[in-house]
Coordinates of C-alpha atoms in Angstrom, one line a residue:
M1 CA 203.9 154.8 -39.4
S2 CA 204.4 152.6 -36.3
E3 CA 206.2 155.7 -34.5
N4 CA 202.7 157.6 -34.3
N5 CA 200.9 154.8 -33.3
N6 CA 201.9 154.4 -29.0
D7 CA 199.6 156.9 -26.9
N8 CA 200.2 159.6 -23.9
N9 CA 198.4 162.7 -22.6
A10 CA 198.6 165.8 -24.0
T11 CA 195.3 166.7 -25.4
I12 CA 193.7 169.4 -27.7
H13 CA 190.5 171.1 -27.8
T14 CA 189.0 171.6 -30.8
A15 CA 185.4 173.6 -32.2
V16 CA 183.6 172.1 -35.0
E17 CA 181.6 172.8 -38.2
P18 CA 180.6 170.4 -38.3
V19 CA 183.2 168.5 -36.2
M20 CA 186.2 170.5 -35.8
A21 CA 186.9 174.3 -36.5
K22 CA 190.5 176.0 -35.6
T23 CA 190.7 177.8 -32.8
D24 CA 193.8 180.7 -31.7
G25 CA 194.2 182.7 -28.6
T26 CA 191.9 185.7 -31.2
G27 CA 189.0 183.2 -30.9
D28 CA 189.0 183.1 -34.6
Y29 CA 186.9 180.2 -36.0
G30 CA 185.8 179.2 -33.1
T31 CA 182.4 177.7 -31.8
T32 CA 180.2 179.2 -29.0
A33 CA 180.4 177.5 -25.5
H34 CA 177.9 175.0 -26.3
A35 CA 179.9 173.7 -28.8
T36 CA 181.1 169.9 -27.9
T37 CA 184.9 169.8 -27.8
T38 CA 187.1 167.1 -29.1
R39 CA 190.2 166.1 -27.3
I40 CA 192.9 164.0 -29.2
S41 CA 196.1 162.4 -27.4
V42 CA 199.2 162.5 -29.4
E43 CA 202.5 161.3 -29.0
G44 CA 205.2 163.4 -27.2
H45 CA 202.8 167.1 -27.2
T46 CA 202.4 168.6 -24.0
T47 CA 200.5 171.7 -25.8
D48 CA 196.9 171.9 -27.4
S49 CA 198.6 173.8 -30.4
D50 CA 201.0 171.2 -31.1
S51 CA 198.6 168.3 -30.6
E52 CA 196.3 169.4 -33.0
S53 CA 199.1 169.8 -35.4
A54 CA 200.3 166.1 -34.7
A55 CA 196.9 165.2 -35.3
V56 CA 197.1 166.3 -38.0
A57 CA 200.2 165.5 -39.9
A58 CA 199.9 162.3 -38.4
G59 CA 196.9 161.7 -40.4
L60 CA 198.3 163.3 -43.5
K61 CA 201.7 161.5 -43.2
H62 CA 199.3 158.4 -43.6
L63 CA 197.1 159.4 -46.3
E64 CA 199.6 160.5 -48.9
N65 CA 202.6 157.4 -48.2
Q66 CA 199.7 154.9 -48.9
E67 CA 200.3 153.1 -52.1
V68 CA 198.1 155.2 -54.8
K69 CA 197.1 154.1 -58.6
W70 CA 197.4 156.3 -61.1
Y71 CA 193.3 155.8 -60.7
S72 CA 193.4 155.8 -57.3
Y73 CA 191.1 158.8 -56.8
L74 CA 188.9 158.1 -59.0
L75 CA 187.8 155.1 -56.9
T76 CA 187.2 157.3 -53.5
V77 CA 183.8 158.6 -52.6
D78 CA 185.2 162.3 -52.7
F79 CA 185.8 162.1 -56.4
W80 CA 182.1 160.8 -57.0
A81 CA 181.1 163.6 -54.8
I82 CA 182.8 166.4 -56.8
I83 CA 181.3 165.4 -59.9
A84 CA 177.4 165.0 -58.4
L85 CA 178.0 168.3 -56.7
G86 CA 178.9 169.8 -60.3
Q87 CA 176.4 169.0 -62.1
I88 CA 173.8 169.4 -59.4
L89 CA 175.6 173.0 -60.1
A90 CA 175.2 173.5 -63.4
L91 CA 171.3 172.4 -62.9
C92 CA 170.7 174.9 -60.8
I93 CA 172.6 177.6 -63.1
T94 CA 170.4 175.6 -65.7
G95 CA 167.5 176.6 -63.7
S96 CA 168.2 180.1 -62.7
N97 CA 168.6 180.8 -66.7
T98 CA 165.7 179.1 -67.5
F99 CA 163.3 181.9 -64.9
T100 CA 165.0 184.0 -66.7
S101 CA 164.2 183.2 -70.0
F102 CA 160.2 183.1 -69.1
L103 CA 160.8 186.7 -67.0
S104 CA 162.0 188.0 -70.2
S105 CA 159.3 186.8 -72.2
V106 CA 157.0 189.5 -70.3
N107 CA 159.3 192.3 -70.4
T108 CA 160.2 191.8 -66.9
I109 CA 163.8 192.1 -66.5
I110 CA 165.2 193.0 -64.3
P111 CA 168.2 191.6 -63.2
A112 CA 169.4 193.4 -59.8
F113 CA 165.9 193.4 -57.9
Q114 CA 165.8 189.3 -59.4
T115 CA 168.9 188.2 -58.0
L116 CA 168.2 190.4 -54.6
F117 CA 165.8 187.6 -53.0
N118 CA 168.2 185.4 -52.8
Y119 CA 170.7 186.9 -51.0
A120 CA 168.0 188.0 -49.1
L121 CA 167.3 183.9 -48.4
L122 CA 170.8 183.7 -47.4
T123 CA 170.6 185.9 -44.7
I124 CA 167.2 184.5 -43.5
V125 CA 168.6 181.1 -43.2
Y126 CA 172.1 181.7 -42.1
L127 CA 172.2 184.8 -40.2
P128 CA 170.3 183.1 -36.9
Y129 CA 172.9 179.9 -37.1
T130 CA 175.5 182.2 -37.4
I131 CA 174.6 184.1 -34.5
Y132 CA 173.3 180.8 -32.1
K133 CA 177.3 179.2 -33.3
H134 CA 179.0 182.4 -32.2
G135 CA 176.7 183.6 -30.1
W136 CA 176.1 188.2 -30.7
A137 CA 179.8 189.0 -29.1
K138 CA 182.1 187.0 -31.0
Y139 CA 179.6 187.6 -34.1
R140 CA 180.2 191.0 -33.9
S141 CA 183.8 191.1 -33.5
I142 CA 184.0 189.4 -36.2
L143 CA 181.6 192.4 -38.0
W144 CA 183.9 194.6 -36.9
R145 CA 187.5 192.8 -37.8
D146 CA 186.4 190.9 -40.8
G147 CA 183.3 192.9 -42.6
W148 CA 185.6 194.7 -44.5
K149 CA 186.9 191.1 -45.9
Y150 CA 183.2 189.5 -46.9
F151 CA 182.1 193.2 -48.0
I152 CA 184.9 192.8 -50.9
L153 CA 183.3 189.2 -51.6
S154 CA 180.0 190.4 -51.4
F155 CA 180.4 193.3 -54.3
F156 CA 182.4 191.3 -56.6
D157 CA 179.8 188.4 -56.7
V158 CA 176.5 191.0 -56.9
Q159 CA 178.8 193.1 -59.6
G160 CA 179.7 189.3 -61.3
N161 CA 175.8 188.6 -61.5
Y162 CA 174.8 191.9 -62.9
F163 CA 177.4 192.3 -65.8
T164 CA 177.2 189.1 -67.1
V165 CA 173.4 189.3 -67.3
L166 CA 174.2 192.8 -68.8
A167 CA 176.2 191.1 -71.3
Y168 CA 172.9 188.5 -72.2
E169 CA 171.2 192.2 -72.9
Y170 CA 173.0 193.5 -75.4
T171 CA 175.8 190.4 -77.6
N172 CA 174.6 187.3 -78.5
I173 CA 174.6 184.0 -77.4
L174 CA 177.5 182.3 -78.8
S175 CA 180.3 185.1 -77.7
A176 CA 178.5 185.8 -74.1
Q177 CA 179.2 182.1 -73.8
L178 CA 182.5 181.9 -75.2
L179 CA 183.6 184.8 -73.1
N180 CA 183.1 182.6 -69.6
F181 CA 185.6 180.5 -70.6
W182 CA 187.9 183.6 -69.6
A183 CA 186.7 183.1 -65.6
I184 CA 188.7 179.5 -66.6
V185 CA 191.3 181.8 -67.4
C186 CA 191.4 184.5 -64.2
V187 CA 190.6 181.4 -61.8
V188 CA 194.0 179.1 -62.5
I189 CA 196.3 182.6 -62.7
L190 CA 195.2 184.3 -59.6
S191 CA 194.9 180.6 -57.7
F192 CA 198.9 180.7 -59.1
F193 CA 199.7 184.2 -57.6
F194 CA 197.9 184.4 -54.7
L195 CA 196.4 181.2 -53.3
K196 CA 199.6 178.9 -54.4
V197 CA 198.7 176.5 -56.7
R198 CA 200.9 174.8 -58.5
Y199 CA 198.9 172.5 -61.4
R200 CA 200.3 169.6 -62.5
P201 CA 200.3 169.2 -66.3
V202 CA 197.6 166.8 -66.3
Q203 CA 195.8 169.2 -64.6
I204 CA 196.1 171.6 -67.1
A205 CA 195.7 168.9 -69.8
G206 CA 192.3 168.0 -68.1
I207 CA 191.1 171.8 -67.7
L208 CA 192.3 172.0 -72.0
I209 CA 189.7 169.0 -72.7
C210 CA 186.9 170.3 -70.9
C211 CA 186.9 173.4 -72.9
G212 CA 186.9 171.4 -76.3
G213 CA 184.1 169.6 -74.6
M214 CA 182.6 173.2 -74.3
G215 CA 184.3 174.3 -78.1
V216 CA 181.7 171.3 -79.6
L217 CA 179.0 171.9 -76.9
L218 CA 179.5 176.4 -79.5
A219 CA 180.1 175.2 -82.6
S220 CA 176.9 172.5 -82.6
D221 CA 174.9 175.3 -81.2
H222 CA 176.3 178.2 -83.8
I223 CA 175.7 175.2 -86.9
N224 CA 172.1 175.0 -85.3
G225 CA 171.8 178.9 -86.0
T226 CA 170.8 178.8 -82.2
N227 CA 173.6 181.5 -80.8
G228 CA 171.4 184.3 -81.0
G229 CA 172.4 185.8 -83.9
N230 CA 174.2 189.7 -83.7
G231 CA 173.3 191.4 -80.6
K232 CA 171.8 195.4 -80.6
D233 CA 175.7 196.6 -79.2
M234 CA 178.3 193.3 -79.7
I235 CA 180.8 194.9 -78.2
K236 CA 179.8 196.6 -75.6
G237 CA 178.2 193.1 -74.4
D238 CA 181.2 191.3 -74.8
L239 CA 183.4 194.0 -72.3
F240 CA 180.4 193.4 -69.8
G241 CA 181.1 189.4 -70.3
L242 CA 184.5 190.4 -70.2
L243 CA 183.9 192.0 -66.7
G244 CA 181.4 189.8 -65.4
A245 CA 183.0 186.4 -66.1
T246 CA 186.4 188.3 -64.2
L247 CA 184.9 189.2 -61.3
Y248 CA 183.6 185.5 -61.6
G249 CA 186.4 184.1 -61.1
I250 CA 187.8 186.5 -58.4
T251 CA 184.7 185.9 -56.4
N252 CA 185.2 182.1 -57.1
V253 CA 188.5 182.3 -55.9
Y254 CA 188.4 184.2 -53.1
E255 CA 185.3 181.6 -51.7
E256 CA 187.8 179.0 -52.0
W257 CA 190.3 180.9 -49.5
F258 CA 187.2 181.5 -47.4
V259 CA 185.7 178.0 -46.7
S260 CA 189.4 176.7 -46.0
K261 CA 189.5 179.2 -43.1
R262 CA 185.7 180.1 -42.1
P263 CA 182.8 177.8 -41.2
M264 CA 180.3 177.7 -44.6
Y265 CA 177.2 178.6 -42.1
E266 CA 179.8 182.1 -41.7
V267 CA 180.6 183.0 -45.3
L268 CA 177.2 182.5 -46.6
S269 CA 176.0 184.5 -43.7
F270 CA 177.7 187.5 -44.6
L271 CA 177.6 187.2 -48.2
G272 CA 174.1 187.3 -47.5
I273 CA 173.9 190.4 -45.2
F274 CA 176.0 192.8 -47.9
G275 CA 174.6 190.9 -51.2
V276 CA 171.0 192.7 -49.6
C277 CA 172.6 196.0 -49.3
I278 CA 175.2 196.0 -52.3
N279 CA 172.0 194.4 -54.2
G280 CA 169.6 196.4 -53.2
V281 CA 171.4 199.4 -53.8
Q282 CA 171.9 198.6 -56.9
A283 CA 168.3 197.9 -57.8
A284 CA 167.4 201.0 -57.0
I285 CA 169.5 202.9 -59.1
F286 CA 168.9 200.3 -62.2
D287 CA 165.9 198.6 -62.3
R288 CA 163.7 201.6 -61.4
S289 CA 163.3 202.1 -65.1
S290 CA 162.1 198.4 -65.5
F291 CA 159.6 198.1 -63.3
A292 CA 157.4 200.2 -64.8
G293 CA 157.7 198.5 -67.7
A294 CA 157.4 195.0 -66.3
T295 CA 154.5 192.5 -66.3
W296 CA 153.5 191.3 -62.4
N297 CA 151.2 188.3 -62.1
G298 CA 150.9 185.4 -60.4
D299 CA 153.2 183.4 -63.3
V300 CA 155.7 185.9 -62.8
A301 CA 155.9 185.4 -58.6
G302 CA 156.4 181.4 -59.3
W303 CA 159.3 182.6 -62.0
L304 CA 160.9 184.7 -58.5
V305 CA 159.9 181.6 -56.6
G306 CA 162.1 179.5 -58.6
Y307 CA 164.5 181.6 -59.4
T308 CA 165.0 182.2 -55.5
F309 CA 165.1 178.2 -55.0
C310 CA 167.7 177.6 -57.4
L311 CA 170.1 180.0 -57.0
F312 CA 169.6 179.3 -53.0
I313 CA 170.9 176.5 -53.7
F314 CA 173.2 176.8 -56.2
Y315 CA 175.0 179.7 -53.2
S316 CA 174.8 177.0 -50.7
L317 CA 176.8 173.9 -52.5
V318 CA 179.2 176.0 -54.1
P319 CA 181.5 176.0 -50.6
L320 CA 181.5 172.3 -50.3
I321 CA 183.0 171.6 -53.9
L322 CA 185.2 174.7 -53.4
R323 CA 186.6 172.9 -50.4
M324 CA 187.0 169.4 -51.5
G325 CA 188.2 170.5 -54.9
S326 CA 188.8 174.0 -56.7
A327 CA 187.8 176.9 -58.0
A328 CA 188.9 176.1 -60.9
I329 CA 187.4 172.5 -60.9
F330 CA 183.8 174.3 -60.1
D331 CA 183.9 176.7 -63.2
V332 CA 184.6 173.5 -65.6
N333 CA 181.8 171.6 -63.4
L334 CA 179.6 174.7 -63.9
L335 CA 180.8 174.0 -67.8
T336 CA 177.7 170.8 -68.3
A337 CA 174.8 174.1 -67.8
N338 CA 174.5 174.1 -71.3
F339 CA 174.2 171.0 -71.7
W340 CA 171.9 170.8 -69.2
G341 CA 170.0 173.9 -71.0
V342 CA 169.1 172.4 -74.1
I343 CA 167.8 168.7 -72.6
I344 CA 165.1 171.3 -70.4
G345 CA 164.5 173.0 -73.8
T346 CA 163.6 170.4 -76.1
R347 CA 160.5 170.5 -73.2
V348 CA 160.1 173.6 -72.2
F349 CA 161.4 175.4 -75.7
G350 CA 161.1 172.7 -78.5
Y351 CA 164.8 173.0 -79.0
T352 CA 166.3 169.9 -80.7
I353 CA 169.6 168.0 -79.1
H354 CA 172.5 168.2 -81.8
W355 CA 174.6 164.8 -82.5
M356 CA 177.2 166.6 -81.3
Y357 CA 175.8 167.8 -77.7
P358 CA 176.2 164.0 -76.1
I359 CA 180.3 164.5 -77.4
A360 CA 180.5 167.9 -75.8
F361 CA 179.5 166.7 -72.4
V362 CA 181.1 163.1 -72.8
L363 CA 184.4 165.5 -73.3
I364 CA 183.5 167.5 -70.7
I365 CA 182.7 164.8 -67.7
F366 CA 186.9 163.2 -69.3
G367 CA 188.4 166.5 -69.3
M368 CA 187.6 166.2 -65.1
V369 CA 188.6 162.8 -65.5
V370 CA 192.0 163.1 -66.8
Y371 CA 192.4 166.4 -63.9
F372 CA 192.5 164.2 -61.2
L373 CA 194.5 161.0 -62.5
A374 CA 198.2 160.5 -60.2
G375 CA 197.7 163.0 -58.3
T376 CA 197.0 162.2 -54.2
I377 CA 194.6 160.8 -52.2
L378 CA 193.0 164.0 -51.1
G379 CA 193.1 165.5 -54.5
D380 CA 192.6 169.5 -54.1
S381 CA 191.3 169.3 -50.7
K382 CA 194.6 169.8 -49.6
K383 CA 195.6 173.6 -50.1
P384 CA 198.8 175.4 -50.3
W385 CA 198.5 179.0 -48.3
L386 CA 197.0 176.6 -45.0
G387 CA 200.7 175.4 -44.8
D388 CA 201.9 171.9 -44.4
N389 CA 199.6 170.7 -41.5
Q390 CA 196.8 173.1 -42.9
K391 CA 197.5 174.2 -39.7
D392 CA 195.5 178.1 -40.6
G393 CA 192.0 175.6 -42.0
V394 CA 188.9 175.0 -40.6
A395 CA 188.4 171.4 -40.0
G396 CA 185.0 171.0 -41.6
L397 CA 183.3 169.3 -43.9
G398 CA 185.0 168.5 -47.3
T399 CA 188.4 169.8 -46.0
A400 CA 192.0 167.2 -45.9
K401 CA 192.4 168.7 -42.3
L402 CA 189.1 167.0 -41.2
K403 CA 189.9 163.5 -42.8
A404 CA 193.6 164.4 -41.9
L405 CA 192.0 163.9 -37.8
N406 CA 189.2 161.2 -38.9
E407 CA 192.2 158.9 -40.4
A408 CA 194.9 159.8 -36.9
R409 CA 191.8 158.8 -34.9
R410 CA 191.1 155.7 -37.7
K411 CA 194.6 154.2 -37.2
G412 CA 195.4 154.6 -34.1
L413 CA 197.4 157.5 -34.5
A414 CA 195.8 159.4 -31.8
R415 CA 193.6 158.8 -29.7
E416 CA 190.1 160.8 -29.5
E417 CA 188.2 161.1 -26.3
V418 CA 185.5 163.5 -26.0
A419 CA 184.5 166.2 -23.3
G420 CA 181.4 166.9 -22.3
E421 CA 179.6 171.1 -22.7
A422 CA 182.6 173.3 -22.1

């Protein structure tokens, strides 16, 4: 690596999200003139794009050539951050399900309408920040050029939420939860064919162990008789659940692709905008009859606020775990939501914890440990569809590109100097 330690004067200019984002001649992924500009000097390169690629390449090479043990990634901050983020997301899902149960208990069953507030909050929080970072002109350009892509993402997300809620209405809990496994299958298949992800045998083994843990959890539900009994229309409910799981799988893979290329705040702002439009229309069409028999009081308002808050935190953190990990590890993390649901249920609904539950939780966590064994120090943050040097990606929080640039600066493989306001 010593050949990369000499400094020449080639410079690159990169935008920030929060540190740096990809720029090109079309203005993609960059920020406004108010963004801080970072210059990195790399040996033997004279153009901006070549210098950035060289800095990333040097950083990636240094990271990937480090001598690592089979357990090295398990000792990194990234691994524990992924585990922690995954459990926070599982708790958010558990919280939203709990508030939905409260609403259902007073006959307030409005699946599309109650989710509308989450998309509205995403818009309120992230749209102004996106416009501030990009400026109106660039924002309109992105909307015109890529709005249809974001619309498709939002459509899949809204429909995934809607049909999953419908599945719980028609089938039993056990059947609906078993169908959630299909989302993991969809993610693995879609990632393999469309994102060029190649899973190692140890990763497949890790996923299977996690699914085995979920199987133990579902078995304990069946033994305890807490699987919900017979649904009112099992076939219809199972079809809704299968469709919802498929849409979730598509959404997760599509969002992973997006956040690897675009700033997280931009993705969330468009998800909110189009989510409000799609969900609003859906609520007006399908939830109108439910409003007549629904209960409206202070408790219901509080439950809606709690539901919206849980979903907002969930949506805000998902892009980060998709960058640091992958859609597959994200879905696997969510398998622990059922465990947390029972823990909360012991206090709220009087559930009892079966002895198999802790075993199921440990198996799921162990499966995630196995998934990351014998991998590189970058884990799943290096995305194959972005190219060897991640040249098509954004250098934002949690990305391999940002890690490579920081490593290049830290090890003297690239010299950094901060310029003034552009």
